[in-house]
mmCIF file of C-alpha atoms in Angstrom:
data_model
loop_
_atom_site.group_PDB
_atom_site.id
_atom_site.type_symbol
_atom_site.label_atom_id
_atom_site.label_comp_id
_atom_site.label_asym_id
_atom_site.label_seq_id
_atom_site.Cartn_x
_atom_site.Cartn_y
_atom_site.Cartn_z
ATOM 1 C CA GLY A 33 91.790 141.249 79.780
ATOM 2 C CA VAL A 34 95.387 141.212 78.573
ATOM 3 C CA GLY A 35 94.955 139.338 75.302
ATOM 4 C CA PHE A 36 96.353 136.049 76.567
ATOM 5 C CA ARG A 37 93.766 133.754 74.981
ATOM 6 C CA PRO A 38 94.233 135.370 71.547
ATOM 7 C CA PHE A 39 97.999 135.046 72.045
ATOM 8 C CA VAL A 40 97.615 131.336 72.852
ATOM 9 C CA HIS A 41 95.387 130.921 69.786
ATOM 10 C CA ARG A 42 97.872 132.625 67.449
ATOM 11 C CA THR A 43 100.816 130.688 68.865
ATOM 12 C CA ALA A 44 99.069 127.311 68.650
ATOM 13 C CA THR A 45 97.807 128.009 65.129
ATOM 14 C CA ARG A 46 101.255 129.067 63.941
ATOM 15 C CA LEU A 47 102.706 125.810 65.324
ATOM 16 C CA GLY A 48 99.959 123.704 63.721
ATOM 17 C CA LEU A 49 98.427 122.504 66.995
ATOM 18 C CA ASP A 50 94.829 121.436 67.559
ATOM 19 C CA GLY A 51 92.839 122.075 70.718
ATOM 20 C CA TRP A 52 91.368 124.962 72.678
ATOM 21 C CA VAL A 53 91.970 127.651 75.311
ATOM 22 C CA ARG A 54 89.640 129.206 77.891
ATOM 23 C CA ASN A 55 89.723 131.362 81.035
ATOM 24 C CA ALA A 56 88.343 129.612 84.114
ATOM 25 C CA GLY A 57 88.521 130.534 87.777
ATOM 26 C CA GLY A 58 91.497 132.871 87.438
ATOM 27 C CA GLN A 59 93.463 130.408 85.316
ATOM 28 C CA VAL A 60 94.052 129.931 81.615
ATOM 29 C CA ILE A 61 93.238 126.329 80.682
ATOM 30 C CA VAL A 62 94.672 124.875 77.462
ATOM 31 C CA THR A 63 94.326 121.534 75.703
ATOM 32 C CA ALA A 64 96.818 121.112 72.854
ATOM 33 C CA ALA A 65 97.622 118.218 70.530
ATOM 34 C CA GLY A 66 100.312 117.948 67.882
ATOM 35 C CA PRO A 67 103.902 116.883 67.151
ATOM 36 C CA PRO A 68 106.147 116.702 70.252
ATOM 37 C CA GLU A 69 108.544 119.355 68.986
ATOM 38 C CA ALA A 70 105.673 121.759 68.309
ATOM 39 C CA LEU A 71 104.244 121.171 71.784
ATOM 40 C CA ASP A 72 107.646 121.865 73.355
ATOM 41 C CA ALA A 73 107.911 125.120 71.413
ATOM 42 C CA PHE A 74 104.359 126.020 72.424
ATOM 43 C CA VAL A 75 105.094 125.659 76.142
ATOM 44 C CA GLU A 76 108.272 127.721 75.847
ATOM 45 C CA GLN A 77 106.543 130.525 73.959
ATOM 46 C CA LEU A 78 103.699 130.723 76.483
ATOM 47 C CA ARG A 79 106.229 132.078 78.969
ATOM 48 C CA GLY A 80 108.716 133.908 76.787
ATOM 49 C CA ASP A 81 106.457 135.639 74.251
ATOM 50 C CA ALA A 82 103.455 136.626 76.372
ATOM 51 C CA PRO A 83 101.554 139.862 75.562
ATOM 52 C CA PRO A 84 102.854 143.126 77.079
ATOM 53 C CA LEU A 85 100.222 143.277 79.841
ATOM 54 C CA ALA A 86 100.364 139.574 80.759
ATOM 55 C CA ARG A 87 102.159 138.186 83.809
ATOM 56 C CA VAL A 88 102.771 134.440 83.630
ATOM 57 C CA GLY A 89 103.502 133.201 87.120
ATOM 58 C CA ARG A 90 103.468 129.478 86.384
ATOM 59 C CA VAL A 91 103.019 127.095 83.477
ATOM 60 C CA ARG A 92 101.710 123.698 84.592
ATOM 61 C CA VAL A 93 101.894 120.914 82.004
ATOM 62 C CA THR A 94 100.074 117.641 82.680
ATOM 63 C CA ARG A 95 99.828 114.463 80.630
ATOM 64 C CA LEU A 96 96.193 113.394 80.439
ATOM 65 C CA THR A 97 94.405 110.356 79.141
ATOM 66 C CA GLY A 98 91.364 110.621 76.933
ATOM 67 C CA ARG A 99 90.464 111.448 73.356
ATOM 68 C CA ALA A 100 92.729 114.040 71.771
ATOM 69 C CA PRO A 101 91.389 116.799 69.507
ATOM 70 C CA ASP A 102 90.895 115.522 65.984
ATOM 71 C CA PRO A 103 93.949 116.148 63.766
ATOM 72 C CA GLY A 104 93.357 119.165 61.571
ATOM 73 C CA SER A 105 90.415 120.394 63.673
ATOM 74 C CA GLY A 106 92.212 123.635 64.448
ATOM 75 C CA PHE A 107 92.567 125.633 67.633
ATOM 76 C CA ALA A 108 89.618 127.420 69.277
ATOM 77 C CA VAL A 109 89.078 130.143 71.868
ATOM 78 C CA ARG A 110 86.291 128.923 74.146
ATOM 79 C CA ASP A 111 83.995 131.067 76.270
ATOM 80 C CA SER A 112 85.313 132.169 79.661
ATOM 81 C CA THR A 113 83.828 130.874 82.910
ATOM 82 C CA PRO A 114 84.109 132.752 86.235
ATOM 83 C CA HIS A 115 84.729 129.583 88.272
ATOM 84 C CA MET A 116 86.304 126.167 87.820
ATOM 85 C CA ASP A 117 83.045 124.422 88.758
ATOM 86 C CA GLY A 118 81.227 123.548 85.565
ATOM 87 C CA ALA A 119 84.059 124.884 83.440
ATOM 88 C CA ASP A 120 83.446 122.259 80.784
ATOM 89 C CA GLY A 121 80.068 123.723 79.912
ATOM 90 C CA GLY A 122 78.929 120.338 78.618
ATOM 91 C CA ARG A 123 81.637 120.146 75.961
ATOM 92 C CA ASP A 124 83.882 117.163 75.306
ATOM 93 C CA ARG A 125 86.773 116.819 77.700
ATOM 94 C CA THR A 126 89.764 116.244 75.466
ATOM 95 C CA ALA A 127 93.409 115.752 76.298
ATOM 96 C CA ARG A 128 96.674 114.712 74.709
ATOM 97 C CA PRO A 129 100.018 113.746 76.265
ATOM 98 C CA VAL A 130 102.561 116.544 76.243
ATOM 99 C CA PRO A 131 106.289 115.725 75.876
ATOM 100 C CA GLY A 132 108.411 115.767 78.997
ATOM 101 C CA SER A 133 111.265 118.021 77.861
ATOM 102 C CA THR A 134 111.290 121.778 77.750
ATOM 103 C CA ALA A 135 113.757 124.651 77.569
ATOM 104 C CA LEU A 136 111.997 126.494 80.392
ATOM 105 C CA PRO A 137 113.594 126.532 83.861
ATOM 106 C CA PRO A 138 111.886 124.242 86.408
ATOM 107 C CA ASP A 139 110.594 127.119 88.540
ATOM 108 C CA LEU A 140 108.488 128.308 85.614
ATOM 109 C CA VAL A 141 107.181 124.969 84.394
ATOM 110 C CA ASP A 142 105.581 122.390 86.663
ATOM 111 C CA ARG A 143 105.067 119.037 84.951
ATOM 112 C CA ALA A 144 102.721 116.664 86.762
ATOM 113 C CA ALA A 145 102.536 112.880 86.560
ATOM 114 C CA ASP A 146 101.479 111.183 83.350
ATOM 115 C CA GLY A 147 97.992 110.465 84.652
ATOM 116 C CA GLU A 148 97.890 107.050 82.999
ATOM 117 C CA GLY A 149 94.859 105.014 84.005
ATOM 118 C CA ASP A 150 92.644 107.889 85.098
ATOM 119 C CA ASP A 151 89.998 109.930 83.350
ATOM 120 C CA ASP A 152 90.900 113.391 84.628
ATOM 121 C CA SER A 153 90.059 116.294 82.366
ATOM 122 C CA VAL A 154 92.078 119.471 82.084
ATOM 123 C CA GLU A 155 89.626 121.206 84.416
ATOM 124 C CA ASP A 156 89.845 118.361 86.962
ATOM 125 C CA VAL A 157 93.611 118.759 87.182
ATOM 126 C CA ALA A 158 93.407 122.544 87.432
ATOM 127 C CA ARG A 159 90.717 122.306 90.114
ATOM 128 C CA ALA A 160 92.877 119.949 92.170
ATOM 129 C CA GLY A 161 95.863 122.298 92.003
ATOM 130 C CA GLU A 162 96.544 125.476 93.877
ATOM 131 C CA ALA A 163 93.767 128.066 93.952
ATOM 132 C CA ALA A 164 94.574 130.764 91.441
ATOM 133 C CA VAL A 165 94.674 134.382 92.514
ATOM 134 C CA ARG A 166 92.053 136.290 90.546
ATOM 135 C CA GLU A 167 93.574 139.671 89.826
ATOM 136 C CA ILE A 168 91.736 142.645 88.375
ATOM 137 C CA PRO A 169 93.942 143.939 85.555
ATOM 138 C CA PRO A 170 94.890 147.613 85.908
ATOM 139 C CA ASP A 171 94.150 150.275 83.343
ATOM 140 C CA ALA A 172 96.953 150.614 80.805
ATOM 141 C CA ALA A 173 98.229 153.635 78.894
ATOM 142 C CA THR A 174 97.177 153.873 75.251
ATOM 143 C CA CYS A 175 99.560 151.880 73.063
ATOM 144 C CA ALA A 176 101.391 153.275 70.028
ATOM 145 C CA ALA A 177 99.093 151.505 67.553
ATOM 146 C CA CYS A 178 95.961 152.988 69.132
ATOM 147 C CA LEU A 179 97.556 156.442 69.287
ATOM 148 C CA ARG A 180 98.205 156.278 65.546
ATOM 149 C CA GLU A 181 94.528 155.508 64.978
ATOM 150 C CA LEU A 182 93.432 158.237 67.364
ATOM 151 C CA PHE A 183 95.317 160.988 65.528
ATOM 152 C CA ASP A 184 94.888 159.760 61.952
ATOM 153 C CA PRO A 185 92.089 161.753 60.226
ATOM 154 C CA ALA A 186 91.673 158.901 57.741
ATOM 155 C CA ASP A 187 91.095 156.293 60.452
ATOM 156 C CA ARG A 188 87.553 155.523 61.604
ATOM 157 C CA ARG A 189 88.751 155.791 65.221
ATOM 158 C CA HIS A 190 90.051 159.314 64.693
ATOM 159 C CA ARG A 191 89.522 161.222 67.972
ATOM 160 C CA TYR A 192 87.479 158.329 69.366
ATOM 161 C CA PRO A 193 87.798 158.770 73.173
ATOM 162 C CA PHE A 194 87.465 155.061 74.019
ATOM 163 C CA VAL A 195 90.121 153.751 71.624
ATOM 164 C CA ASN A 196 91.832 150.642 73.015
ATOM 165 C CA CYS A 197 92.919 147.096 72.155
ATOM 166 C CA THR A 198 94.122 143.977 73.965
ATOM 167 C CA ASP A 199 97.446 145.710 74.689
ATOM 168 C CA CYS A 200 96.062 148.857 76.309
ATOM 169 C CA GLY A 201 93.091 150.781 77.630
ATOM 170 C CA PRO A 202 90.746 150.643 80.626
ATOM 171 C CA ARG A 203 90.437 147.460 82.667
ATOM 172 C CA ALA A 204 89.886 148.162 86.390
ATOM 173 C CA THR A 205 87.858 151.249 85.496
ATOM 174 C CA VAL A 206 85.185 149.300 83.604
ATOM 175 C CA ILE A 207 85.353 145.742 84.923
ATOM 176 C CA GLU A 208 82.528 144.359 87.076
ATOM 177 C CA ASP A 209 83.483 140.688 87.290
ATOM 178 C CA LEU A 210 86.154 138.232 86.209
ATOM 179 C CA PRO A 211 87.216 136.865 83.830
ATOM 180 C CA TYR A 212 87.469 140.042 81.778
ATOM 181 C CA ASP A 213 85.056 139.894 78.866
ATOM 182 C CA ARG A 214 82.898 142.638 77.413
ATOM 183 C CA GLU A 215 79.680 141.255 78.906
ATOM 184 C CA ARG A 216 81.210 141.615 82.391
ATOM 185 C CA THR A 217 82.165 145.271 81.944
ATOM 186 C CA THR A 218 80.293 148.562 81.830
ATOM 187 C CA MET A 219 80.719 148.440 78.034
ATOM 188 C CA ARG A 220 78.152 145.652 77.697
ATOM 189 C CA GLY A 221 75.441 148.267 77.122
ATOM 190 C CA PHE A 222 77.186 149.403 73.942
ATOM 191 C CA PRO A 223 76.794 146.707 71.249
ATOM 192 C CA LEU A 224 79.613 146.369 68.738
ATOM 193 C CA CYS A 225 78.984 147.577 65.222
ATOM 194 C CA ALA A 226 79.512 145.106 62.385
ATOM 195 C CA ARG A 227 83.038 146.319 61.616
ATOM 196 C CA CYS A 228 84.167 146.195 65.248
ATOM 197 C CA ALA A 229 82.573 142.772 65.706
ATOM 198 C CA ALA A 230 84.517 141.548 62.675
ATOM 199 C CA GLU A 231 87.763 142.771 64.256
ATOM 200 C CA TYR A 232 86.957 141.020 67.529
ATOM 201 C CA ALA A 233 86.361 137.773 65.607
ATOM 202 C CA ASP A 234 89.505 137.957 63.443
ATOM 203 C CA PRO A 235 92.449 136.004 64.953
ATOM 204 C CA ALA A 236 94.871 138.163 62.947
ATOM 205 C CA ASP A 237 93.535 141.408 64.450
ATOM 206 C CA ARG A 238 95.053 142.857 67.615
ATOM 207 C CA ARG A 239 91.518 143.344 68.970
ATOM 208 C CA PHE A 240 90.671 139.656 68.571
ATOM 209 C CA HIS A 241 89.060 138.519 71.815
#
């Protein structure tokens, strides 16, 4: 509920990486493929450029065997899953070796063994690691961008009491289960209009989710 998956998507797309990101069992799981220098930059930016409400406690990078995402296939945001069990959802398990150097200090990046000779997926490695703490994100004060919309008579969200985006707004107040997605909040009974749905689906929009 802090806009981390959209942030990962934007960062990977900007760096020309292929792959996917999803929430699963209190963790953010990423498969990324691309040039070594782009992958190094990607790992560094995951920690240093995270969204305002995000807290990155640990970045674990693991080399995995298996078929990498097809070059030029792009980067996708996959559906969230509440638990690690069955996190694949029947999709291909894809992986790509990640380079061993990084500018991040060792206490922030944990790089596992290469994994040569095994068939572990990203979810297998995450499941075998430490159990992630599933935190309910707190409510956050309305951000400056939403305040501008709220008080702009020309904006369609003018005086809209539920104005929010991935950087602000209610979380603990409306959430019913993790990971935070609209269908697991009290807002699920209020379908998005076409214009709002378009914003949610636009990677360039701050409400992309």
